[in-house]
Each structure stands twice: as structure tokens, then as C-alpha cells.
JSON list of C-alpha atoms in Angstrom, two decimals:
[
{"chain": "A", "resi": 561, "resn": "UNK", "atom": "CA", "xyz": [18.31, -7.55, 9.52]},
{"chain": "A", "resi": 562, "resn": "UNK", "atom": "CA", "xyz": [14.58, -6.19, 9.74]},
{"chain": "A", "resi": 563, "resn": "UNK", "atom": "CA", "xyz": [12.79, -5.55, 6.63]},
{"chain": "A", "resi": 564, "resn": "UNK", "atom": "CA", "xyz": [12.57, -1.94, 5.99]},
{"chain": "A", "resi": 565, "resn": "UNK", "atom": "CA", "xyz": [8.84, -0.23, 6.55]},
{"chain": "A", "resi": 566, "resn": "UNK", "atom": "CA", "xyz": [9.41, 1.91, 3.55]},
{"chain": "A", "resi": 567, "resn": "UNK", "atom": "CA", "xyz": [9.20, 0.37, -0.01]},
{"chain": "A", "resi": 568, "resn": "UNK", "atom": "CA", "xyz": [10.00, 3.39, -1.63]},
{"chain": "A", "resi": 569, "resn": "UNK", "atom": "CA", "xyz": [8.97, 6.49, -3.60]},
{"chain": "A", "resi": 570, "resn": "UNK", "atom": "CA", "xyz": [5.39, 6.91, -5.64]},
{"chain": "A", "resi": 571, "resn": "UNK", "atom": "CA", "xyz": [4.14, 9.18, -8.14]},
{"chain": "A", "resi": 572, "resn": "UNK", "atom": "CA", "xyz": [1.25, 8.95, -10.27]},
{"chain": "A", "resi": 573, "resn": "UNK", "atom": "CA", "xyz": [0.18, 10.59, -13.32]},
{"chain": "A", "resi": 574, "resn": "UNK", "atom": "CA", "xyz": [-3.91, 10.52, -13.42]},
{"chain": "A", "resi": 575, "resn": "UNK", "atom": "CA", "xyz": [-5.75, 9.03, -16.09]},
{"chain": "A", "resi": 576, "resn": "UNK", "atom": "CA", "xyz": [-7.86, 10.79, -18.85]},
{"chain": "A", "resi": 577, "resn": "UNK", "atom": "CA", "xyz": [-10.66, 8.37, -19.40]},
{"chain": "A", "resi": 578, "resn": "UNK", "atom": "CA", "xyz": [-13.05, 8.96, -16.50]},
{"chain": "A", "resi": 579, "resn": "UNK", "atom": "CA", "xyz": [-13.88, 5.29, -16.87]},
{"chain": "A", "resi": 580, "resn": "UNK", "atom": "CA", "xyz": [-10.34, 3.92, -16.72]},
{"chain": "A", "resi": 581, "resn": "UNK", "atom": "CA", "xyz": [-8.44, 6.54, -15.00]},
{"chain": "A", "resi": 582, "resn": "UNK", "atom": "CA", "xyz": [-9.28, 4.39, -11.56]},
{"chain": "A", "resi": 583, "resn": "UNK", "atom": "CA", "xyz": [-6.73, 1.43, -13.77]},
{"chain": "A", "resi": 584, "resn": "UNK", "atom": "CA", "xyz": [-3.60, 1.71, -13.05]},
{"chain": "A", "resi": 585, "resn": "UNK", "atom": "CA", "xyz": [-0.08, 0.54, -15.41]},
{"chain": "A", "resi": 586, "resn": "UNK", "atom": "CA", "xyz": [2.62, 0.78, -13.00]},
{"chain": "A", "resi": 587, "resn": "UNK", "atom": "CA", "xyz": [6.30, 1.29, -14.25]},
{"chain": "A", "resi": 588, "resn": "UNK", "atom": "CA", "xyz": [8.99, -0.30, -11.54]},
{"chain": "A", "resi": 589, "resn": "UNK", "atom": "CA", "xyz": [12.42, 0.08, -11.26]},
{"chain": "A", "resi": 590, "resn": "UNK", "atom": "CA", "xyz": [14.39, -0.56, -7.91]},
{"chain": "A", "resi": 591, "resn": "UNK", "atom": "CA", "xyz": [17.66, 2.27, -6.64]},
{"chain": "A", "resi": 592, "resn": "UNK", "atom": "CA", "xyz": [18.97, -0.31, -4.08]},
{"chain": "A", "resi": 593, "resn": "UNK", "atom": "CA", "xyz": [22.47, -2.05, -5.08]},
{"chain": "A", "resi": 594, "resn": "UNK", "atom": "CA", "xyz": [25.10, -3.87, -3.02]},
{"chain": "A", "resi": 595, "resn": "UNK", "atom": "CA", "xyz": [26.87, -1.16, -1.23]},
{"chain": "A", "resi": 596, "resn": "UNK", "atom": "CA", "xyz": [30.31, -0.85, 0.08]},
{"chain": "A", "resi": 597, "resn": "UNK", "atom": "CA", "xyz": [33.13, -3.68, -0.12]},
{"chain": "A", "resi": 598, "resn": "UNK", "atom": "CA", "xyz": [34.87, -4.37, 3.01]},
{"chain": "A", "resi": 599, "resn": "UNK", "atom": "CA", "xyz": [37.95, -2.80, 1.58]},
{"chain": "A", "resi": 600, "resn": "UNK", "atom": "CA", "xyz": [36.25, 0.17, 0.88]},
{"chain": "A", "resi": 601, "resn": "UNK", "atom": "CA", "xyz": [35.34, 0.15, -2.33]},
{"chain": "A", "resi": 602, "resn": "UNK", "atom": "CA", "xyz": [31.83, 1.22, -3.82]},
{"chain": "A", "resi": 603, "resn": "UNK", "atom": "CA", "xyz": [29.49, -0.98, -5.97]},
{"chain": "A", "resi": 604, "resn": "UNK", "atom": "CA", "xyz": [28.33, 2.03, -7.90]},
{"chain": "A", "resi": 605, "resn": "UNK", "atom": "CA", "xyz": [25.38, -0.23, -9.93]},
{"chain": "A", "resi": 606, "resn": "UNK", "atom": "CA", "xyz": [25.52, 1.93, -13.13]},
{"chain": "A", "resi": 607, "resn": "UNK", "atom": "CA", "xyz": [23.77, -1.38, -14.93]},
{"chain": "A", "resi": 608, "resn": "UNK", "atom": "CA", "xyz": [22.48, -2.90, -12.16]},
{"chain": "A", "resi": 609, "resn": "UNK", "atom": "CA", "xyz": [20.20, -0.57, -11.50]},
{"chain": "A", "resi": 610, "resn": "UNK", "atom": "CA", "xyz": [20.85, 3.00, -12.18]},
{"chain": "A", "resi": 611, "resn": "UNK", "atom": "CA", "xyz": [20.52, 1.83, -15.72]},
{"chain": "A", "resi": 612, "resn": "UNK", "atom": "CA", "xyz": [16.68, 1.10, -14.97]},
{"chain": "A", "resi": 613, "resn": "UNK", "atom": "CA", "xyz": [16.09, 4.14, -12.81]},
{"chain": "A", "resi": 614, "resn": "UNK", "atom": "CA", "xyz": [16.81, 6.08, -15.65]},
{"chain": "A", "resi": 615, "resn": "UNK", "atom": "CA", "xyz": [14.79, 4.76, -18.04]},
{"chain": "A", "resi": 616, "resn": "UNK", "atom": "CA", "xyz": [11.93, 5.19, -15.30]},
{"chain": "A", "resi": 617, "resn": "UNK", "atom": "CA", "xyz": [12.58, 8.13, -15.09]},
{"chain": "A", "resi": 618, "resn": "UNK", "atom": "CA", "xyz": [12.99, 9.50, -19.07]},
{"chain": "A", "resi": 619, "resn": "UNK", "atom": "CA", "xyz": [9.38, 7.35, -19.47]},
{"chain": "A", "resi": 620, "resn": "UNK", "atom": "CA", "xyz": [7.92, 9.29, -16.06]},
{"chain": "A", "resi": 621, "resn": "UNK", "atom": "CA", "xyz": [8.92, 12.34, -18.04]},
{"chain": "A", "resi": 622, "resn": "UNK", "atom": "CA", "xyz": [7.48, 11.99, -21.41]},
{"chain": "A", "resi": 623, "resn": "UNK", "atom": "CA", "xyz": [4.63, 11.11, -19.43]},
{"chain": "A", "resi": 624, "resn": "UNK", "atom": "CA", "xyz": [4.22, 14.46, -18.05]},
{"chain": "A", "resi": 625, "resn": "UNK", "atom": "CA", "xyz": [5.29, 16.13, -21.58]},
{"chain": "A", "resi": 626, "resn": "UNK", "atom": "CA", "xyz": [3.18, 14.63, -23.46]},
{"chain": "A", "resi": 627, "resn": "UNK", "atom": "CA", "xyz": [-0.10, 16.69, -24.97]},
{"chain": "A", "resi": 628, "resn": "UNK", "atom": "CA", "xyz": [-2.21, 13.65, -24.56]},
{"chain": "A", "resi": 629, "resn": "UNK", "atom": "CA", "xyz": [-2.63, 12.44, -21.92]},
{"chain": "A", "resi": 630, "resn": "UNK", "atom": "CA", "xyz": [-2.84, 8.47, -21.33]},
{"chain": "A", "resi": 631, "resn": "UNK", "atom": "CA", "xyz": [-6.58, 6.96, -20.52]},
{"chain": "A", "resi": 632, "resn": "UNK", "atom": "CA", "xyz": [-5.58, 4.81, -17.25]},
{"chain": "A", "resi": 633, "resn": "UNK", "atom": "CA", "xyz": [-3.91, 6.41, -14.71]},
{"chain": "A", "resi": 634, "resn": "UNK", "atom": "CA", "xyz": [0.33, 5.45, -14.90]},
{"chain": "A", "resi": 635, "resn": "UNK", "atom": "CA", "xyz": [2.16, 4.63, -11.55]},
{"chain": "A", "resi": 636, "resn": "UNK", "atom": "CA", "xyz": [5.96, 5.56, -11.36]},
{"chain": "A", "resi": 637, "resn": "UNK", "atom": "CA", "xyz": [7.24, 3.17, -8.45]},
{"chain": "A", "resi": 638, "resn": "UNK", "atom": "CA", "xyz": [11.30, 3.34, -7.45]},
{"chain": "A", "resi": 639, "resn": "UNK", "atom": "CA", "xyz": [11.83, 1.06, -5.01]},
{"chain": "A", "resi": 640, "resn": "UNK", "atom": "CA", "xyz": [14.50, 0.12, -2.76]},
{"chain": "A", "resi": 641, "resn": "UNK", "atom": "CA", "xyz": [15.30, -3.41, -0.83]},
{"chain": "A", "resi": 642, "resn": "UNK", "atom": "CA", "xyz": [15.33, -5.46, -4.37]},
{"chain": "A", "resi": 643, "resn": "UNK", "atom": "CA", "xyz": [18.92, -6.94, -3.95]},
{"chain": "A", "resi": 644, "resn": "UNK", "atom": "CA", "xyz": [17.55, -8.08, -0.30]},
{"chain": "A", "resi": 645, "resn": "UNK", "atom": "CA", "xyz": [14.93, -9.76, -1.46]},
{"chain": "A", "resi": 646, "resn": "UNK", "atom": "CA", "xyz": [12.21, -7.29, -3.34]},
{"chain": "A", "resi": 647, "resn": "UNK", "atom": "CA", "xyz": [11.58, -6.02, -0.03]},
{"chain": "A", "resi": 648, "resn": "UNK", "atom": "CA", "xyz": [10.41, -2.94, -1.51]},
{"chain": "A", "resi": 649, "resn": "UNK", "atom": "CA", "xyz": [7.92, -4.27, -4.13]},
{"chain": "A", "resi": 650, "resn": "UNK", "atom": "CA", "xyz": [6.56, -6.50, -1.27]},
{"chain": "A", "resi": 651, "resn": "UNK", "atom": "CA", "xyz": [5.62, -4.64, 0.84]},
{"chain": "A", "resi": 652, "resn": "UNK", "atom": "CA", "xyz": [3.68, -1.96, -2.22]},
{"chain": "A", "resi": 653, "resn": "UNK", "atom": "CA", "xyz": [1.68, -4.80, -2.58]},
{"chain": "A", "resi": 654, "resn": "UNK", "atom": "CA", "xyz": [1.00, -5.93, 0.37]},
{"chain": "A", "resi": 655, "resn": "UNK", "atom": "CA", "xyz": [0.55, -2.15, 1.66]},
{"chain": "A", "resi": 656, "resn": "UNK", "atom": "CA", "xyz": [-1.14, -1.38, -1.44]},
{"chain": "A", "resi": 657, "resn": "UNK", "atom": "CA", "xyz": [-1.10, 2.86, -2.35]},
{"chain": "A", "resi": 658, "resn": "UNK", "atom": "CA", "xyz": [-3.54, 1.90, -5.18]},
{"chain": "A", "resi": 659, "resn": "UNK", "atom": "CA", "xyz": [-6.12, -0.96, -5.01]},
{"chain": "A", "resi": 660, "resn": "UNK", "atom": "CA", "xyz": [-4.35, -4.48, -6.34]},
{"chain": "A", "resi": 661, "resn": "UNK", "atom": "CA", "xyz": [-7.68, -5.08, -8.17]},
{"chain": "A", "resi": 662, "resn": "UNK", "atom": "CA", "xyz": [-7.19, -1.97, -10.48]},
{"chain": "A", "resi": 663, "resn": "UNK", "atom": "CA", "xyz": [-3.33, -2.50, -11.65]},
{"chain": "A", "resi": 664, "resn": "UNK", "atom": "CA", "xyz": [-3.75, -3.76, -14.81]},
{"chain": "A", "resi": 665, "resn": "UNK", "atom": "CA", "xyz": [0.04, -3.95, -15.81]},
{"chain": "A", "resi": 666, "resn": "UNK", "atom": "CA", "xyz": [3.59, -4.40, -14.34]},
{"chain": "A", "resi": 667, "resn": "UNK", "atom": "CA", "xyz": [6.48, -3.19, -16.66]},
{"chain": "A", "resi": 668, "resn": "UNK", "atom": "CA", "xyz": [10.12, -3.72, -14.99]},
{"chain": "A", "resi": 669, "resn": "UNK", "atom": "CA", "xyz": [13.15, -2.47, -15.78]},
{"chain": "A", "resi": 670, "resn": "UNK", "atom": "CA", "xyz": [16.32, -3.84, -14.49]},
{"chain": "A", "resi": 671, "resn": "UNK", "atom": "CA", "xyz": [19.80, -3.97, -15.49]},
{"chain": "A", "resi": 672, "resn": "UNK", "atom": "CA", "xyz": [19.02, -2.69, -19.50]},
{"chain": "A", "resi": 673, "resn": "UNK", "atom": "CA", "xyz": [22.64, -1.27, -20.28]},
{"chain": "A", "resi": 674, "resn": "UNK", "atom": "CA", "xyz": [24.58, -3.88, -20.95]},
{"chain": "A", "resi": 675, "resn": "UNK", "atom": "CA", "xyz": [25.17, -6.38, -23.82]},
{"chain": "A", "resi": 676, "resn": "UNK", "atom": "CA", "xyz": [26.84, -9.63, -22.70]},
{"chain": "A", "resi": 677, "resn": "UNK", "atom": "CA", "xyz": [25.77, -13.98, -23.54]},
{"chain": "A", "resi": 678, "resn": "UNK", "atom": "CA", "xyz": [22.20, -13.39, -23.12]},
{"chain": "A", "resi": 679, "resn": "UNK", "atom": "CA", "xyz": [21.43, -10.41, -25.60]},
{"chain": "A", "resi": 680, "resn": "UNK", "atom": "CA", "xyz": [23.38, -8.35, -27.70]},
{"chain": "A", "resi": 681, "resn": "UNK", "atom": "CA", "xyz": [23.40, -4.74, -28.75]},
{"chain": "A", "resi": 682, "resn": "UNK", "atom": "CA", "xyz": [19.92, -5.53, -30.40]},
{"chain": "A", "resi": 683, "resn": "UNK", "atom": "CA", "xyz": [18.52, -8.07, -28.13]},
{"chain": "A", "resi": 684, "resn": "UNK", "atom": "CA", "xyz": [16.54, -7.85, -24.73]},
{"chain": "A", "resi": 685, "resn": "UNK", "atom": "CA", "xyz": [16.37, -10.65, -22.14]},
{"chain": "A", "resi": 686, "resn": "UNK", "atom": "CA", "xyz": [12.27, -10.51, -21.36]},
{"chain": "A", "resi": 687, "resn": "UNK", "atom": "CA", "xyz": [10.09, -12.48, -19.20]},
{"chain": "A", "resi": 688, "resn": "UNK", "atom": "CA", "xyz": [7.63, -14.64, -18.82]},
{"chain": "A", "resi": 689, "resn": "UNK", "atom": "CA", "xyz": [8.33, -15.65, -22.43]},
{"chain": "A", "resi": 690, "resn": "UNK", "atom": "CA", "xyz": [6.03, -17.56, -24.70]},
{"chain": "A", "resi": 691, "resn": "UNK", "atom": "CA", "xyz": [6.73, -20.39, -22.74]},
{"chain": "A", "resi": 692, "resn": "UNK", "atom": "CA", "xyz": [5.96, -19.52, -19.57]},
{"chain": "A", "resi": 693, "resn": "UNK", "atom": "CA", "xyz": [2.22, -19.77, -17.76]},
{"chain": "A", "resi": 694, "resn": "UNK", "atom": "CA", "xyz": [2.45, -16.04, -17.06]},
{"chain": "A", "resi": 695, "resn": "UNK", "atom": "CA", "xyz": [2.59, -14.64, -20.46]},
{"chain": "A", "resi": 696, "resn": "UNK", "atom": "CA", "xyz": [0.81, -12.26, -21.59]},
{"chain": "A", "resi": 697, "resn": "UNK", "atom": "CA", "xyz": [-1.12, -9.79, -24.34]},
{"chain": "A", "resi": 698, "resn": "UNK", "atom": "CA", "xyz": [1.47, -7.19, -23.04]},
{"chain": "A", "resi": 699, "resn": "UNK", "atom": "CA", "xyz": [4.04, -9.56, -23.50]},
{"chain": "A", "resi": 700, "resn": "UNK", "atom": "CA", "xyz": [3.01, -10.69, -26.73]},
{"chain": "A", "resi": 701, "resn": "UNK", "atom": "CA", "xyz": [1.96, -7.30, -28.31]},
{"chain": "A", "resi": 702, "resn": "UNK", "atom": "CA", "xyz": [5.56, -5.24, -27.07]},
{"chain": "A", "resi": 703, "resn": "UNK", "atom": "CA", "xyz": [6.74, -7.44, -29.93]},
{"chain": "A", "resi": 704, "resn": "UNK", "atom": "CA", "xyz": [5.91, -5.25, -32.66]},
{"chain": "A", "resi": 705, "resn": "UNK", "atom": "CA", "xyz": [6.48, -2.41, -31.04]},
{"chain": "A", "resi": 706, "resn": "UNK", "atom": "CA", "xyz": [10.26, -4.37, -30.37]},
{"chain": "A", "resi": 707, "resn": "UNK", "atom": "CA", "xyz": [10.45, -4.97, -34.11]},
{"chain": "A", "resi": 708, "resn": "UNK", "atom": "CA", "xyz": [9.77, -0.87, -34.96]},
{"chain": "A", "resi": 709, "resn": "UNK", "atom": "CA", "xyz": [12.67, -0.14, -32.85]},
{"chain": "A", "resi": 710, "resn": "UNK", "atom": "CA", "xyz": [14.93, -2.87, -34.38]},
{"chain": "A", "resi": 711, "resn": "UNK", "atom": "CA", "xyz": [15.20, -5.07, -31.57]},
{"chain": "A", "resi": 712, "resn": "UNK", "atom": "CA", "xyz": [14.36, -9.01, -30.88]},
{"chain": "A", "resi": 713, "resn": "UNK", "atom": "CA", "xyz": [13.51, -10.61, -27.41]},
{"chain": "A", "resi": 714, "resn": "UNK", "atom": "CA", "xyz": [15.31, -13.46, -26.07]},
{"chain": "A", "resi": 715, "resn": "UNK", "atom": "CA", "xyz": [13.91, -15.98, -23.17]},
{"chain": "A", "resi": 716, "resn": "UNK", "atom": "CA", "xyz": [14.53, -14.99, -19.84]},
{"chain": "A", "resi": 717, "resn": "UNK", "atom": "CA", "xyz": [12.62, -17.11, -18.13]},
{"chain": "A", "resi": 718, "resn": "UNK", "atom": "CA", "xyz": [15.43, -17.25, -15.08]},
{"chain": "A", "resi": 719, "resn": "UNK", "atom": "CA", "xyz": [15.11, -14.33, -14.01]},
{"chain": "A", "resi": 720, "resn": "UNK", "atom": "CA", "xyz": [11.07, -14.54, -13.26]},
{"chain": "A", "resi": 721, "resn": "UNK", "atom": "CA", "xyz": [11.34, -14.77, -9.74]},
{"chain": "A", "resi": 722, "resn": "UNK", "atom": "CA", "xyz": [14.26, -12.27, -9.22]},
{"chain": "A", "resi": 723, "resn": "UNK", "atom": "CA", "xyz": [12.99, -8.75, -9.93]},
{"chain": "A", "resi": 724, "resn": "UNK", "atom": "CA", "xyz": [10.32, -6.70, -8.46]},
{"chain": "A", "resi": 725, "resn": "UNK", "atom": "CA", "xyz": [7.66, -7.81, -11.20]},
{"chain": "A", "resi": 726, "resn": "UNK", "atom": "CA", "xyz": [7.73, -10.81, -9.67]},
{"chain": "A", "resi": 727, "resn": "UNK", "atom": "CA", "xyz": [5.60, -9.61, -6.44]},
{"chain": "A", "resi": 728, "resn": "UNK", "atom": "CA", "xyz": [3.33, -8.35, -8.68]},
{"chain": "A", "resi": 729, "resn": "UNK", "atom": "CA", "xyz": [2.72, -11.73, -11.45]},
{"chain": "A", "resi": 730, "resn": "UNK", "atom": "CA", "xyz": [2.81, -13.77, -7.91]},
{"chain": "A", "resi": 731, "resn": "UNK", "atom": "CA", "xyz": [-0.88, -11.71, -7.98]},
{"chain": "A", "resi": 732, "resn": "UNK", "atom": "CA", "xyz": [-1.51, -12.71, -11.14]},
{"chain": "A", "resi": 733, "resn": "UNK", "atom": "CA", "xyz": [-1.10, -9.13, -12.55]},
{"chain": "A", "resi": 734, "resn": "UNK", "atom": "CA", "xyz": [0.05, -9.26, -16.31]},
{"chain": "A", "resi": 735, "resn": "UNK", "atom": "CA", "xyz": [4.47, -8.16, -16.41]},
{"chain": "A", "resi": 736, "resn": "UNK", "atom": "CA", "xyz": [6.80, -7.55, -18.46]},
{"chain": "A", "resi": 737, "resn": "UNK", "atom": "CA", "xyz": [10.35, -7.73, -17.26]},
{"chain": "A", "resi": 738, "resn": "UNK", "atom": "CA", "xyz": [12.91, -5.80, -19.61]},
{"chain": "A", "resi": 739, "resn": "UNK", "atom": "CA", "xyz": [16.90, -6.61, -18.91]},
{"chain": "A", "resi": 740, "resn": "UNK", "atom": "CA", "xyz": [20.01, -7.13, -20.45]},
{"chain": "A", "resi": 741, "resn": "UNK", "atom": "CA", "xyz": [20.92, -10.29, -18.69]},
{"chain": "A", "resi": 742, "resn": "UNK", "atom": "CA", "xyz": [23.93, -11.03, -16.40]},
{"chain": "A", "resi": 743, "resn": "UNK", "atom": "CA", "xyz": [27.40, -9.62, -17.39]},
{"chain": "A", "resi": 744, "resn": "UNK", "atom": "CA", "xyz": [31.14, -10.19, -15.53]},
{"chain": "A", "resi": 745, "resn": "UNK", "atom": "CA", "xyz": [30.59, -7.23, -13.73]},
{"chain": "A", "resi": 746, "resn": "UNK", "atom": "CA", "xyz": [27.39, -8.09, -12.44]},
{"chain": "A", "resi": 747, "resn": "UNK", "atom": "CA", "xyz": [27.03, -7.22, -8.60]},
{"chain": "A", "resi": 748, "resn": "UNK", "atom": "CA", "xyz": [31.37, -5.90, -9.29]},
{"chain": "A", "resi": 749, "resn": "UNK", "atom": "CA", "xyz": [32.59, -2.53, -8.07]},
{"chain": "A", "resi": 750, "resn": "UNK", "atom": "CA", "xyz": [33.52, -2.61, -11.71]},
{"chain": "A", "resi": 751, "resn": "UNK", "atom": "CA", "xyz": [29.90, -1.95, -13.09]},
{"chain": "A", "resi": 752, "resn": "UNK", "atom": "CA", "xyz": [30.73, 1.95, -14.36]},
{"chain": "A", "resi": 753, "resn": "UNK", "atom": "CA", "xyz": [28.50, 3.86, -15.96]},
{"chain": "A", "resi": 754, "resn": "UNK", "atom": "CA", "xyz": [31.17, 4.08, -18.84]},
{"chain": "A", "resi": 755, "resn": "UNK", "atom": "CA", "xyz": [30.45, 0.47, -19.66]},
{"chain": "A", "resi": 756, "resn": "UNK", "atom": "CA", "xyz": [26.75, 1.25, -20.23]},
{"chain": "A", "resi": 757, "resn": "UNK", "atom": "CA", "xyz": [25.27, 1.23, -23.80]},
{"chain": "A", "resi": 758, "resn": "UNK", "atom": "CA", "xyz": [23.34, 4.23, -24.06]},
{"chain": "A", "resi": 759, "resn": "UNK", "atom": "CA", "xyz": [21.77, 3.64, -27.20]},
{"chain": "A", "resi": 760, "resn": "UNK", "atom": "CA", "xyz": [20.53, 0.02, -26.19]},
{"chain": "A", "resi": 761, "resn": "UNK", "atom": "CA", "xyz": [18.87, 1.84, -22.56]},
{"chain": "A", "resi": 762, "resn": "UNK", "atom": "CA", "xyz": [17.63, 4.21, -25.17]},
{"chain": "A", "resi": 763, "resn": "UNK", "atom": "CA", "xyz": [15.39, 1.50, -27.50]},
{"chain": "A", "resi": 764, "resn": "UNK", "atom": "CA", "xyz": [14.44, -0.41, -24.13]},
{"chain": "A", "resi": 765, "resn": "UNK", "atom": "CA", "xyz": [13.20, 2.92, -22.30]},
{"chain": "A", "resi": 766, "resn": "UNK", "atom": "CA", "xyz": [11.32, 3.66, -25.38]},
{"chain": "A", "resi": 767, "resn": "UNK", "atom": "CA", "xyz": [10.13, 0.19, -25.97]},
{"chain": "A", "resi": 768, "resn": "UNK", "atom": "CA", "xyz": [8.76, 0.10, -22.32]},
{"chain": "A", "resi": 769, "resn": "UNK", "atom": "CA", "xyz": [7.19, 3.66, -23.24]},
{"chain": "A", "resi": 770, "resn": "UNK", "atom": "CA", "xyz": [4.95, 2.41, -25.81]},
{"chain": "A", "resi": 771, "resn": "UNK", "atom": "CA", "xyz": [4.46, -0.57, -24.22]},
{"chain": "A", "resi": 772, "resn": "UNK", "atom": "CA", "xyz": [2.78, 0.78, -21.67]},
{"chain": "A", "resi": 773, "resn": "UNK", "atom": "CA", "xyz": [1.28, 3.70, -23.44]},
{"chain": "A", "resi": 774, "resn": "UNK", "atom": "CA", "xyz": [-0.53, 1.26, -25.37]},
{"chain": "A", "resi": 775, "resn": "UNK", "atom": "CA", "xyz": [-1.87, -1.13, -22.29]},
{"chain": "A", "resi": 776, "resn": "UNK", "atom": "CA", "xyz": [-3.16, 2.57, -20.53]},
{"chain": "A", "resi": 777, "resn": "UNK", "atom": "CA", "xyz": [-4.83, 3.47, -23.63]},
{"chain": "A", "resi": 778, "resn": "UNK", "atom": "CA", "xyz": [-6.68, 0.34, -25.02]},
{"chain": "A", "resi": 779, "resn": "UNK", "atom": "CA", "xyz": [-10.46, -0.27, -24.57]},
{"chain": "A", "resi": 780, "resn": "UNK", "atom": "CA", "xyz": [-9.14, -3.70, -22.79]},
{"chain": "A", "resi": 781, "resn": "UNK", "atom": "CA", "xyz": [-7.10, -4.27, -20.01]},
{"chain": "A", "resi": 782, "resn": "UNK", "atom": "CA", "xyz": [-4.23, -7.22, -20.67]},
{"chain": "A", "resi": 783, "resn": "UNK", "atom": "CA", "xyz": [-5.09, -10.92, -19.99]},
{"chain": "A", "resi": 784, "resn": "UNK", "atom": "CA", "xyz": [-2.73, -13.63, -19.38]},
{"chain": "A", "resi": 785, "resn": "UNK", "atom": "CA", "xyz": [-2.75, -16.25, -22.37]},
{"chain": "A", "resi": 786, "resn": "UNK", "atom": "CA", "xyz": [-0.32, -19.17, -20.86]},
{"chain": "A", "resi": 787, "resn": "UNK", "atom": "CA", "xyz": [1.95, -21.09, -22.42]},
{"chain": "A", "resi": 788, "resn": "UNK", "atom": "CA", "xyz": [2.45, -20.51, -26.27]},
{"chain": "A", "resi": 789, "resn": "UNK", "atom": "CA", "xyz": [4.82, -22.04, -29.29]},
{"chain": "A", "resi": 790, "resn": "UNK", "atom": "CA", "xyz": [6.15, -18.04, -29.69]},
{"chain": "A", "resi": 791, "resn": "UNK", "atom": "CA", "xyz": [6.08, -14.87, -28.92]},
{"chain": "A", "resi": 792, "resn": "UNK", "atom": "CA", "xyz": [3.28, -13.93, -31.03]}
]
């Protein structure tokens, strides 16, 4: 099949700080699932990924409630063509609707309802972990802000290369991919949205909030660190 022209939908909330607003932390979370089985059936995607739209779109929206208004500017990205590929996150950066140069921060969610053998009710899968060349300052310093909302990370290393954050880091722009990790209904027209833990999408949504409230609002933009013996 042809790739798509369209990568998806935009919105951006400008920044305070007339000398950071032209920064940019972009918040990405792709609406695209499997579709229809041949017998009919619908793969509905309530983890994989309508679990992550929402959380883009509660943080988009505290965003635009909030008095204060964040330094650097925030980029709300929902894009589509991620199960064929991350067509859609492609082709934003190589179509670019805000210069490469000035993104300072990738922050991905994907598949953050579930609990199953990677995390539990408490735990998020994140990557590039302490171990991997990628990581980060943002990486390192959601920790804390983790800990405050009683929740630990776990390596997910695996999964570097399979979300949209990875079109971005391929840049070398710092990421942060928060998930759940694989379940049994993973890509099954049995992935309900009654199977979702809400109060686990709640602590990552706000976790990824602060996160990158923090990057937009800090005198320095992140930096990768490499390789590290943990997460701090």
C-alpha cells in the first residue's frame, strides 16, 4: 500500500518565555489500530492506543486550563499510520510543522492501561532506560516525579524502535516512551476498554504532565547522558 501524505492532526499551545517559546516539547500519541478481522470483527484498541490518546488529550487540556502558562511552546501531535510502520511520525519529521532544531523533547504514550509481565498496577515499561545510549535528563529526572506518584519504571528497552518516539530519538531528540508493555490481548479484538486500568492511565497521564511541564519550563533544554548503572 502507499504511505499516507497525512501524518495526522497538530495543535500547539504557544510558549510564555519570549526566549523559549520558539522550543518546542511535543506530546505524541498515535489513533491508528489494526482494523477489522476478516470475520468481521473490530479490533477496538482500547489499550493499544485509545488508552494513549486519552492521556494526550487530558495533558492537552490541563495545558489550556492552566493559569500559567508553560515557557516553551508544547506540541500536541495524534498521529495515525503507527501500526504500519510510524508512518505518521515519519513523515512530521521529515515534513517538519515546527523546525527539528527547536524540539527539545519527545514524550510518547502508547498502550498505558494495562498491567500484565512487564509492569504491574504500579509499574511503567519506559524507554531508553539507563542502559541505553539514548537516555536522557528527561528520562532520568521523570523519576522523581514517578516516585511522587507512587510508581517505579521498569526497562523497556524493546520497544525503542517500535513507537513513534522512535522517529524522533533516530534525530537525536531527547524521548521518553511511557507504556504498559504487551498483554494477551495485545493487537486482539478482545482489547475492551473494560479491561483498562483507569487509575494506572491516570498516574502515567499525570506523570507525562509534569514531565513535560518541567522540560518546557527549565532554563535548560534536556541533553542526552548515554549509558548509565541506573536510572538516576
Amino acid at each position: 500500500a502507499e504511505k499516507p501524505k497525512e501524518g495526522g492532526l497538530v495543535a500547539v499551545l504557544r510558549g510564555s518565555d519570549p526566549n523559549l517559546a520558539a522550543e518546542a516539547v511535543v506530546y505524541s500519541a498515535h489513533m491508528d489500530h489494526v482494523g477489522i478481522r476478516m470475520d468481521g470483527e473490530v479490533f477496538n484498541g482500547a489499550d493499544d492506543n485509545a488508552s494513549g490518546c486519552a492521556a494526550l488529550l487530558e495533558i492537552a487540556a490541563a495545558y489550556a486550563k492552566s493559569d500559567q502558562k508553560p515557557r516553551r511552546s508544547i506540541v500536541f501531535l495524534a498521529l495515525s499510520g503507527e501500526e504500519q510502520g510510524l508512518w505518521g511520525s515519519s513523515y512530521f519529521t521529515s515534513h517538519p510543522t515546527w523546525e527539528l532544531g527547536k524540539i527539545v523533547a519527545n514524550i510518547n504514550t502508547d498502550m498505558i492501561g494495562r498491567s500484565g509481565s512487564e509492569s504491574g498496577p504500579q509499574q511503567i515499561v519506559v524507554t531508553p532506560s539507563y542502559s541505553h545510549d539514548m537516555f536522557s535528563t528527561l528520562v532520568r529526572d521523570s523519576v522523581p516525579l514517578a516516585a511522587e506518584l507512587g510508581v517505579t519504571f521498569t526497562k523497556g528497552d524493546s520497544y525503542y524502535a517500535r513507537s513513534d518516539h522512535y522517529s524522533f530519538a533516530k534525530l537525536g531528540i531527547p524521548v521518553i516512551f511511557f507504556c504498559s508493555g504487551e498483554h494477551e490481548a495485545d493487537h486482539q479484538v478482545t482489547d475492551h476498554a473494560d479491561k483498562l486500568d483507569g487509575e494506572k492511565m491516570e498516574r502515567i497521564a499525570r506523570l507525562a504532565f509534569w514531565t513535560g511541564w518541567n522540560v518546557a519550563n527549565a532554563d535548560e533544554k534536556p541533553r542526552v547522558l548515554g549509558p548509565r548503572q541506573n536510572w538516576r
